[in-house]
Amino acid sequence: MSFLDISGVSKSFGGNTVVRGFDLAVRRGEFISFLGPSGCGKTTMLRMVAGFEQPSAGRIVIDGEDVTHRPPNARRIGMVFQAYALFPNMSVGDNVAFGLKVAGRPAAERAKRVDEMLGLIKLAHLKDRYPYQLSGGQQQRVALARALAPSPRVLLLDEPLSALDAKIRVSLRTEIRALQRELGITTIFVTHDQEEALSISDRIVVMSEGRIEQCGTPHEIYNRPRTRFVAGFVGTLSLVEAEAEGAGSTVTVAGQPVTLAEPVAGSGRRPVTLAFRPEALKLDAGEGRINAIRGTVEAAEFLGSVVRLRVATPGGTLLADVFNSPAAPPPAPGETVVLHFA
Ligand code: ADP
Ligand code: MG
């Protein structure tokens, strides 16, 4: 049984459709990311869950209750935005208490809950400060506490880390995930950063032009991308154009036969694309093995634990990460190499 059900949701502004036929069933306590390039409809979809936008079509159900036409304040949703949306004229404590005050909770209960929330985000000592006296990371933690204080059923986070420095971004995402697990709160996290989505999510919804391209665990999305868009948007990838013939497992890359471990789908003579993660390609000492492509090293970029080779092959340039070896330098530009893949 899913906790949050989005079915057939579309949204148009004027004649412009920005979300199309969006279907998603989120389990209770699940951490979902919406991942996609700027303008693909992530925020619009999130705002429809929150109730700030009305869907043009479709239904949104939370915990069995159809909330499609209910106002935001009747949905019990907590939301955190990219820019620090704290009330500048209120102390940290008053910011966190805000939702409870609006809900008419008594003062004693508010005070207790504020202390509890500030304890959770480890900012109890800053209760009487004002937002301008806090760092960006601290402000986002307060925004998180403010969103969580009224015990929402669903937490919605719209690029909450993208205005922060790289180091804080990484530590705060770990903190958000730990807090989310601890509270068991169903969460949707919007990001355009694939590394962020891969690191934090139970499942990722990859979006392009208002549509879901693929929904799956980080492991599935990375290893089994279903479309060229997903393959290209998530992780580093190099593509080689090739040609397959018949039902066999040999493809031809510009005249060079490459034998694959699995047969290629389809029949007849047809173009195929081979897609490689850089870590999937190894330098091959032997010759004539299956799954091998010959090429010329164009560049070797030393990254520390690995060396990233740019290898020109007749079908396109391949990126291959080979492990650094203290005993031997990596192949130099101009060298011919054979790349082998599992
Ligand atoms: P994302 O969050 O993925 O960057 P958005 O959901 O903000 O994308 O926007 C998706 C598309 O919808 C964009 O082309 C944007 O210009 C358009 N859009 C968003 N809100 C409105 C609005 N209120 N009126 C008209 N167009 C909008
Ligand atoms: Mg957005």
Short mmCIF file of C-alpha atoms and ligand atoms in Angstrom, two decimals:
data_model
loop_
_atom_site.label_atom_id
_atom_site.label_comp_id
_atom_site.label_asym_id
_atom_site.label_seq_id
_atom_site.Cartn_x
_atom_site.Cartn_y
_atom_site.Cartn_z
CA MET A 1 0.00 0.00 0.00
CA SER A 2 1.44 3.32 -0.94
CA PHE A 3 1.27 6.32 1.31
CA LEU A 4 1.38 9.03 -1.34
CA ASP A 5 -0.25 8.34 -4.68
CA ILE A 6 0.19 10.61 -7.66
CA SER A 7 -1.84 9.36 -10.61
CA GLY A 8 -2.14 10.77 -14.09
CA VAL A 9 -1.15 14.26 -13.00
CA SER A 10 -0.62 16.87 -15.70
CA LYS A 11 -0.18 20.61 -15.49
CA SER A 12 -0.46 23.25 -18.16
CA PHE A 13 0.20 26.96 -17.89
CA GLY A 14 -1.79 28.56 -20.69
CA GLY A 15 -1.15 26.22 -23.61
CA ASN A 16 2.18 25.07 -22.23
CA THR A 17 2.15 21.59 -20.69
CA VAL A 18 4.98 21.31 -18.16
CA VAL A 19 4.01 18.08 -16.35
CA ARG A 20 2.54 15.17 -18.34
CA GLY A 21 0.85 12.01 -17.10
CA PHE A 22 2.88 11.76 -13.91
CA ASP A 23 2.30 8.48 -12.00
CA LEU A 24 4.10 7.67 -8.78
CA ALA A 25 3.32 5.55 -5.74
CA VAL A 26 5.45 6.45 -2.72
CA ARG A 27 5.70 4.11 0.25
CA ARG A 28 5.42 5.34 3.82
CA GLY A 29 8.82 6.45 5.06
CA GLU A 30 10.36 6.38 1.61
CA PHE A 31 12.92 8.94 0.42
CA ILE A 32 12.23 9.84 -3.22
CA SER A 33 14.20 12.25 -5.39
CA PHE A 34 12.93 14.09 -8.44
CA LEU A 35 15.99 14.46 -10.64
CA GLY A 36 16.17 16.32 -13.93
CA PRO A 37 17.54 19.37 -15.70
CA SER A 38 16.30 22.87 -14.94
CA GLY A 39 12.82 23.49 -16.36
CA CYS A 40 11.73 19.83 -16.56
CA GLY A 41 8.83 20.32 -14.13
CA LYS A 42 10.25 19.17 -10.78
CA THR A 43 9.16 22.21 -8.78
CA THR A 44 5.76 22.31 -10.47
CA MET A 45 5.13 18.66 -9.52
CA LEU A 46 6.28 19.29 -5.96
CA ARG A 47 4.06 22.37 -5.67
CA MET A 48 1.07 20.31 -6.78
CA VAL A 49 1.77 17.83 -3.98
CA ALA A 50 1.99 20.76 -1.58
CA GLY A 51 -1.21 22.33 -2.91
CA PHE A 52 0.33 25.56 -4.18
CA GLU A 53 -0.64 24.58 -7.75
CA GLN A 54 -3.74 22.79 -8.95
CA PRO A 55 -3.24 19.89 -11.37
CA SER A 56 -4.87 20.31 -14.79
CA ALA A 57 -5.65 16.58 -14.63
CA GLY A 58 -5.07 13.65 -12.29
CA ARG A 59 -5.27 12.90 -8.60
CA ILE A 60 -3.08 13.19 -5.51
CA VAL A 61 -3.88 10.97 -2.54
CA ILE A 62 -2.11 11.10 0.81
CA ASP A 63 -2.69 8.29 3.30
CA GLY A 64 -5.95 7.35 1.62
CA GLU A 65 -7.26 10.92 1.51
CA ASP A 66 -7.80 12.61 -1.87
CA VAL A 67 -6.14 16.01 -1.39
CA THR A 68 -6.16 17.06 -5.06
CA HIS A 69 -8.45 20.01 -4.40
CA ARG A 70 -7.56 20.71 -0.79
CA PRO A 71 -5.66 23.90 0.14
CA PRO A 72 -2.01 23.61 1.29
CA ASN A 73 -2.79 24.17 4.96
CA ALA A 74 -5.22 21.23 4.98
CA ARG A 75 -2.66 18.73 3.64
CA ARG A 76 -0.22 18.49 6.58
CA ILE A 77 2.83 18.93 4.35
CA GLY A 78 6.18 20.40 5.38
CA MET A 79 8.22 22.24 2.78
CA VAL A 80 11.77 23.57 2.52
CA PHE A 81 12.89 25.80 -0.36
CA GLN A 82 16.21 26.50 -2.00
CA ALA A 83 16.67 30.04 -0.77
CA TYR A 84 16.49 30.50 2.94
CA ALA A 85 12.85 31.34 3.39
CA LEU A 86 13.09 32.00 7.13
CA PHE A 87 11.18 34.98 8.51
CA PRO A 88 13.99 37.52 8.93
CA ASN A 89 12.27 39.42 11.74
CA MET A 90 11.72 36.32 13.90
CA SER A 91 14.20 34.48 16.10
CA VAL A 92 15.19 30.91 15.30
CA GLY A 93 12.83 29.68 18.03
CA ASP A 94 9.91 31.72 16.70
CA ASN A 95 10.59 30.53 13.15
CA VAL A 96 10.43 26.91 14.27
CA ALA A 97 7.27 27.61 16.30
CA PHE A 98 5.53 29.34 13.41
CA GLY A 99 3.57 26.40 12.01
CA LEU A 100 2.47 25.34 15.49
CA LYS A 101 1.24 28.86 16.23
CA VAL A 102 -0.76 28.96 12.99
CA ALA A 103 -2.25 25.60 13.94
CA GLY A 104 -3.32 27.10 17.29
CA ARG A 105 -1.18 24.86 19.51
CA PRO A 106 -0.86 26.09 23.10
CA ALA A 107 2.27 28.02 24.13
CA ALA A 108 3.64 25.32 26.45
CA GLU A 109 3.39 22.66 23.75
CA ARG A 110 5.02 25.00 21.22
CA ALA A 111 7.96 25.69 23.52
CA LYS A 112 8.50 21.98 24.17
CA ARG A 113 8.34 21.10 20.49
CA VAL A 114 10.73 23.92 19.51
CA ASP A 115 13.31 22.63 22.00
CA GLU A 116 12.85 19.12 20.72
CA MET A 117 13.27 20.16 17.07
CA LEU A 118 16.29 22.37 17.75
CA GLY A 119 17.80 19.46 19.67
CA LEU A 120 17.31 17.20 16.66
CA ILE A 121 19.18 19.57 14.35
CA LYS A 122 21.72 20.37 17.09
CA LEU A 123 21.05 24.11 17.10
CA ALA A 124 19.50 24.50 20.56
CA HIS A 125 22.16 27.09 21.43
CA LEU A 126 20.99 29.37 18.60
CA LYS A 127 17.32 29.59 19.62
CA ASP A 128 17.39 33.36 20.27
CA ARG A 129 19.49 34.31 17.24
CA TYR A 130 18.05 35.86 14.09
CA PRO A 131 18.43 34.37 10.60
CA TYR A 132 20.99 36.99 9.49
CA GLN A 133 23.26 35.81 12.34
CA LEU A 134 23.38 32.24 10.97
CA SER A 135 25.40 30.59 8.21
CA GLY A 136 23.61 29.28 5.12
CA GLY A 137 23.81 25.70 6.36
CA GLN A 138 22.42 26.67 9.77
CA GLN A 139 19.55 28.56 8.13
CA GLN A 140 18.61 25.50 6.08
CA ARG A 141 18.68 23.33 9.20
CA VAL A 142 16.32 25.79 10.89
CA ALA A 143 14.09 25.73 7.80
CA LEU A 144 14.05 21.95 8.09
CA ALA A 145 13.13 22.12 11.79
CA ARG A 146 10.39 24.62 11.00
CA ALA A 147 8.95 22.32 8.32
CA LEU A 148 9.08 19.28 10.62
CA ALA A 149 7.77 20.89 13.82
CA PRO A 150 4.04 20.47 13.04
CA SER A 151 4.61 16.72 12.33
CA PRO A 152 3.75 16.80 8.62
CA ARG A 153 2.72 13.62 6.81
CA VAL A 154 5.06 14.35 3.92
CA LEU A 155 8.25 16.43 3.76
CA LEU A 156 8.95 18.25 0.49
CA LEU A 157 12.43 19.65 -0.17
CA ASP A 158 13.01 21.80 -3.25
CA GLU A 159 16.75 21.96 -3.98
CA PRO A 160 17.42 22.74 -0.31
CA LEU A 161 21.20 22.39 -0.68
CA SER A 162 21.91 24.08 -3.98
CA ALA A 163 22.74 27.50 -2.52
CA LEU A 164 25.35 26.06 -0.13
CA ASP A 165 29.11 25.49 -0.46
CA ALA A 166 30.15 22.05 -1.68
CA LYS A 167 31.42 20.83 1.68
CA ILE A 168 28.34 21.92 3.66
CA ARG A 169 26.13 20.53 0.91
CA VAL A 170 27.57 17.05 1.38
CA SER A 171 27.47 17.09 5.18
CA LEU A 172 23.94 18.50 5.29
CA ARG A 173 22.60 15.93 2.86
CA THR A 174 23.90 13.17 5.11
CA GLU A 175 22.28 14.92 8.06
CA ILE A 176 18.94 15.28 6.25
CA ARG A 177 18.95 11.61 5.35
CA ALA A 178 19.77 10.54 8.91
CA LEU A 179 17.01 12.75 10.32
CA GLN A 180 14.54 11.49 7.73
CA ARG A 181 15.29 7.88 8.67
CA GLU A 182 15.06 8.63 12.36
CA LEU A 183 11.65 10.27 11.98
CA GLY A 184 10.50 7.80 9.31
CA ILE A 185 8.98 10.67 7.36
CA THR A 186 7.93 10.19 3.74
CA THR A 187 10.06 12.63 1.76
CA ILE A 188 10.36 14.04 -1.75
CA PHE A 189 13.63 15.76 -2.51
CA VAL A 190 14.05 17.80 -5.68
CA THR A 191 17.50 18.17 -7.20
CA HIS A 192 19.21 18.67 -10.55
CA ASP A 193 22.40 17.12 -9.14
CA GLN A 194 22.72 13.45 -10.08
CA GLU A 195 25.37 12.68 -7.49
CA GLU A 196 23.14 14.11 -4.76
CA ALA A 197 20.17 12.04 -5.93
CA LEU A 198 22.25 8.85 -6.18
CA SER A 199 23.70 9.28 -2.71
CA ILE A 200 20.58 10.11 -0.74
CA SER A 201 17.54 8.35 -2.26
CA ASP A 202 15.63 5.13 -1.83
CA ARG A 203 14.30 5.71 -5.34
CA ILE A 204 14.96 8.33 -7.98
CA VAL A 205 12.40 9.68 -10.45
CA VAL A 206 14.36 10.93 -13.46
CA MET A 207 12.37 13.58 -15.33
CA SER A 208 12.72 15.22 -18.72
CA GLU A 209 10.33 17.72 -20.28
CA GLY A 210 7.57 17.06 -17.78
CA ARG A 211 7.65 13.28 -18.12
CA ILE A 212 9.05 10.48 -16.00
CA GLU A 213 11.92 8.93 -17.94
CA GLN A 214 12.61 6.26 -15.34
CA CYS A 215 11.89 5.52 -11.71
CA GLY A 216 14.12 3.17 -9.77
CA THR A 217 16.70 2.67 -7.05
CA PRO A 218 20.04 4.46 -7.50
CA HIS A 219 21.56 1.07 -8.38
CA GLU A 220 18.96 0.45 -11.10
CA ILE A 221 19.12 3.96 -12.52
CA TYR A 222 22.91 3.91 -12.72
CA ASN A 223 23.38 0.37 -13.99
CA ARG A 224 20.25 -0.15 -16.06
CA PRO A 225 19.29 3.21 -17.53
CA ARG A 226 16.22 2.64 -19.67
CA THR A 227 16.64 5.54 -22.05
CA ARG A 228 19.48 7.39 -23.66
CA PHE A 229 18.44 10.46 -21.69
CA VAL A 230 18.79 8.68 -18.33
CA ALA A 231 22.06 7.08 -19.38
CA GLY A 232 23.47 10.47 -20.30
CA PHE A 233 22.08 12.48 -17.40
CA VAL A 234 23.12 10.17 -14.58
CA GLY A 235 26.83 9.47 -14.22
CA THR A 236 29.57 9.71 -16.83
CA LEU A 237 29.08 7.79 -20.00
CA SER A 238 30.67 7.39 -23.39
CA LEU A 239 28.77 6.21 -26.43
CA VAL A 240 30.03 4.26 -29.40
CA GLU A 241 27.99 3.88 -32.56
CA ALA A 242 28.06 0.40 -34.00
CA GLU A 243 26.15 -1.88 -36.31
CA ALA A 244 24.58 -5.24 -35.56
CA GLU A 245 23.54 -7.89 -38.02
CA GLY A 246 21.27 -10.89 -37.56
CA ALA A 247 20.63 -12.39 -34.15
CA GLY A 248 24.27 -12.78 -33.20
CA SER A 249 26.36 -11.19 -30.52
CA THR A 250 28.92 -9.53 -32.75
CA VAL A 251 28.62 -5.87 -33.57
CA THR A 252 30.78 -3.92 -35.95
CA VAL A 253 32.42 -0.70 -34.87
CA ALA A 254 33.64 0.98 -38.05
CA GLY A 255 34.71 -2.29 -39.62
CA GLN A 256 36.14 -3.71 -36.39
CA PRO A 257 34.15 -6.68 -35.08
CA VAL A 258 33.36 -6.58 -31.38
CA THR A 259 31.95 -9.71 -29.83
CA LEU A 260 29.56 -9.15 -26.94
CA ALA A 261 28.83 -11.57 -24.13
CA GLU A 262 25.09 -11.27 -24.80
CA PRO A 263 23.24 -11.28 -28.11
CA VAL A 264 21.98 -7.91 -29.36
CA ALA A 265 18.21 -7.42 -29.43
CA GLY A 266 16.42 -7.10 -32.75
CA SER A 267 17.04 -8.60 -36.16
CA GLY A 268 18.44 -7.65 -39.54
CA ARG A 269 21.09 -5.07 -40.12
CA ARG A 270 20.62 -2.22 -37.63
CA PRO A 271 22.49 0.56 -35.89
CA VAL A 272 23.15 0.03 -32.18
CA THR A 273 24.73 2.19 -29.52
CA LEU A 274 27.14 0.80 -26.96
CA ALA A 275 27.21 2.83 -23.73
CA PHE A 276 30.10 2.54 -21.30
CA ARG A 277 30.66 3.72 -17.75
CA PRO A 278 34.34 4.68 -17.37
CA GLU A 279 34.84 2.14 -14.58
CA ALA A 280 33.52 -0.67 -16.79
CA LEU A 281 36.45 -0.52 -19.21
CA LYS A 282 39.73 -2.25 -18.35
CA LEU A 283 43.05 -2.27 -20.13
CA ASP A 284 43.40 -5.64 -21.78
CA ALA A 285 46.79 -7.30 -21.86
CA GLY A 286 45.76 -10.18 -24.14
CA GLU A 287 44.48 -9.92 -27.70
CA GLY A 288 41.45 -11.26 -29.49
CA ARG A 289 39.24 -11.65 -26.47
CA ILE A 290 35.54 -11.00 -26.54
CA ASN A 291 34.27 -7.60 -25.39
CA ALA A 292 37.36 -5.77 -26.56
CA ILE A 293 37.73 -2.49 -28.44
CA ARG A 294 40.99 -1.16 -29.82
CA GLY A 295 41.82 2.53 -29.77
CA THR A 296 44.46 5.22 -29.34
CA VAL A 297 45.03 7.10 -26.08
CA GLU A 298 44.34 10.81 -26.60
CA ALA A 299 44.81 11.94 -23.02
CA ALA A 300 45.44 10.50 -19.57
CA GLU A 301 44.02 12.51 -16.68
CA PHE A 302 45.47 11.59 -13.29
CA LEU A 303 42.65 11.70 -10.73
CA GLY A 304 44.39 9.98 -7.81
CA SER A 305 42.91 6.54 -7.23
CA VAL A 306 42.18 6.24 -10.95
CA VAL A 307 43.57 7.58 -14.20
CA ARG A 308 40.89 8.62 -16.70
CA LEU A 309 41.94 7.72 -20.23
CA ARG A 310 40.40 9.32 -23.30
CA VAL A 311 40.65 6.70 -25.98
CA ALA A 312 39.80 7.40 -29.61
CA THR A 313 38.12 4.42 -31.29
CA PRO A 314 36.64 4.30 -34.78
CA GLY A 315 33.12 4.48 -33.28
CA GLY A 316 33.74 7.38 -30.91
CA THR A 317 35.78 8.46 -27.93
CA LEU A 318 35.70 6.26 -24.84
CA LEU A 319 36.45 7.32 -21.29
CA ALA A 320 38.11 4.57 -19.25
CA ASP A 321 39.05 4.78 -15.59
CA VAL A 322 42.01 2.53 -14.89
CA PHE A 323 43.33 2.05 -11.38
CA ASN A 324 46.40 3.97 -10.45
CA SER A 325 49.37 1.68 -9.98
CA PRO A 326 52.40 2.91 -8.06
CA ALA A 327 54.51 0.40 -10.00
CA ALA A 328 53.75 1.60 -13.53
CA PRO A 329 52.76 4.90 -15.13
CA PRO A 330 49.50 4.95 -17.14
CA PRO A 331 49.58 4.64 -20.94
CA ALA A 332 50.77 7.81 -22.64
CA PRO A 333 48.98 9.75 -25.38
CA GLY A 334 49.58 8.12 -28.76
CA GLU A 335 49.76 4.58 -27.38
CA THR A 336 47.49 1.94 -28.83
CA VAL A 337 45.43 0.12 -26.19
CA VAL A 338 42.76 -2.54 -26.10
CA LEU A 339 39.87 -1.83 -23.78
CA HIS A 340 38.04 -4.78 -22.36
CA PHE A 341 34.61 -4.75 -20.73
CA ALA A 342 32.66 -7.27 -18.68
P1 ADP B 1 12.22 22.77 -12.55
O1 ADP B 1 11.85 22.91 -11.11
O2 ADP B 1 12.43 21.35 -12.97
O3 ADP B 1 13.39 23.62 -12.93
P2 ADP B 1 9.70 24.10 -13.04
O4 ADP B 1 8.67 23.17 -12.51
O5 ADP B 1 10.05 25.25 -12.19
O6 ADP B 1 11.00 23.28 -13.45
O7 ADP B 1 9.24 24.67 -14.44
C1 ADP B 1 8.81 23.83 -15.49
C2 ADP B 1 8.32 24.70 -16.62
O8 ADP B 1 7.10 25.32 -16.23
C3 ADP B 1 9.26 25.82 -17.00
O9 ADP B 1 9.26 25.95 -18.40
C4 ADP B 1 8.64 27.03 -16.35
O10 ADP B 1 8.95 28.18 -17.07
C5 ADP B 1 7.18 26.72 -16.39
N1 ADP B 1 6.42 27.34 -15.29
C6 ADP B 1 6.59 27.09 -13.97
N2 ADP B 1 5.73 27.82 -13.23
C7 ADP B 1 5.00 28.56 -14.10
C8 ADP B 1 3.93 29.51 -13.97
N3 ADP B 1 3.45 29.84 -12.77
N4 ADP B 1 3.45 30.06 -15.09
C9 ADP B 1 3.92 29.71 -16.31
N5 ADP B 1 4.90 28.83 -16.52
C10 ADP B 1 5.44 28.25 -15.43
MG MG B 2 12.80 23.96 -9.58
#
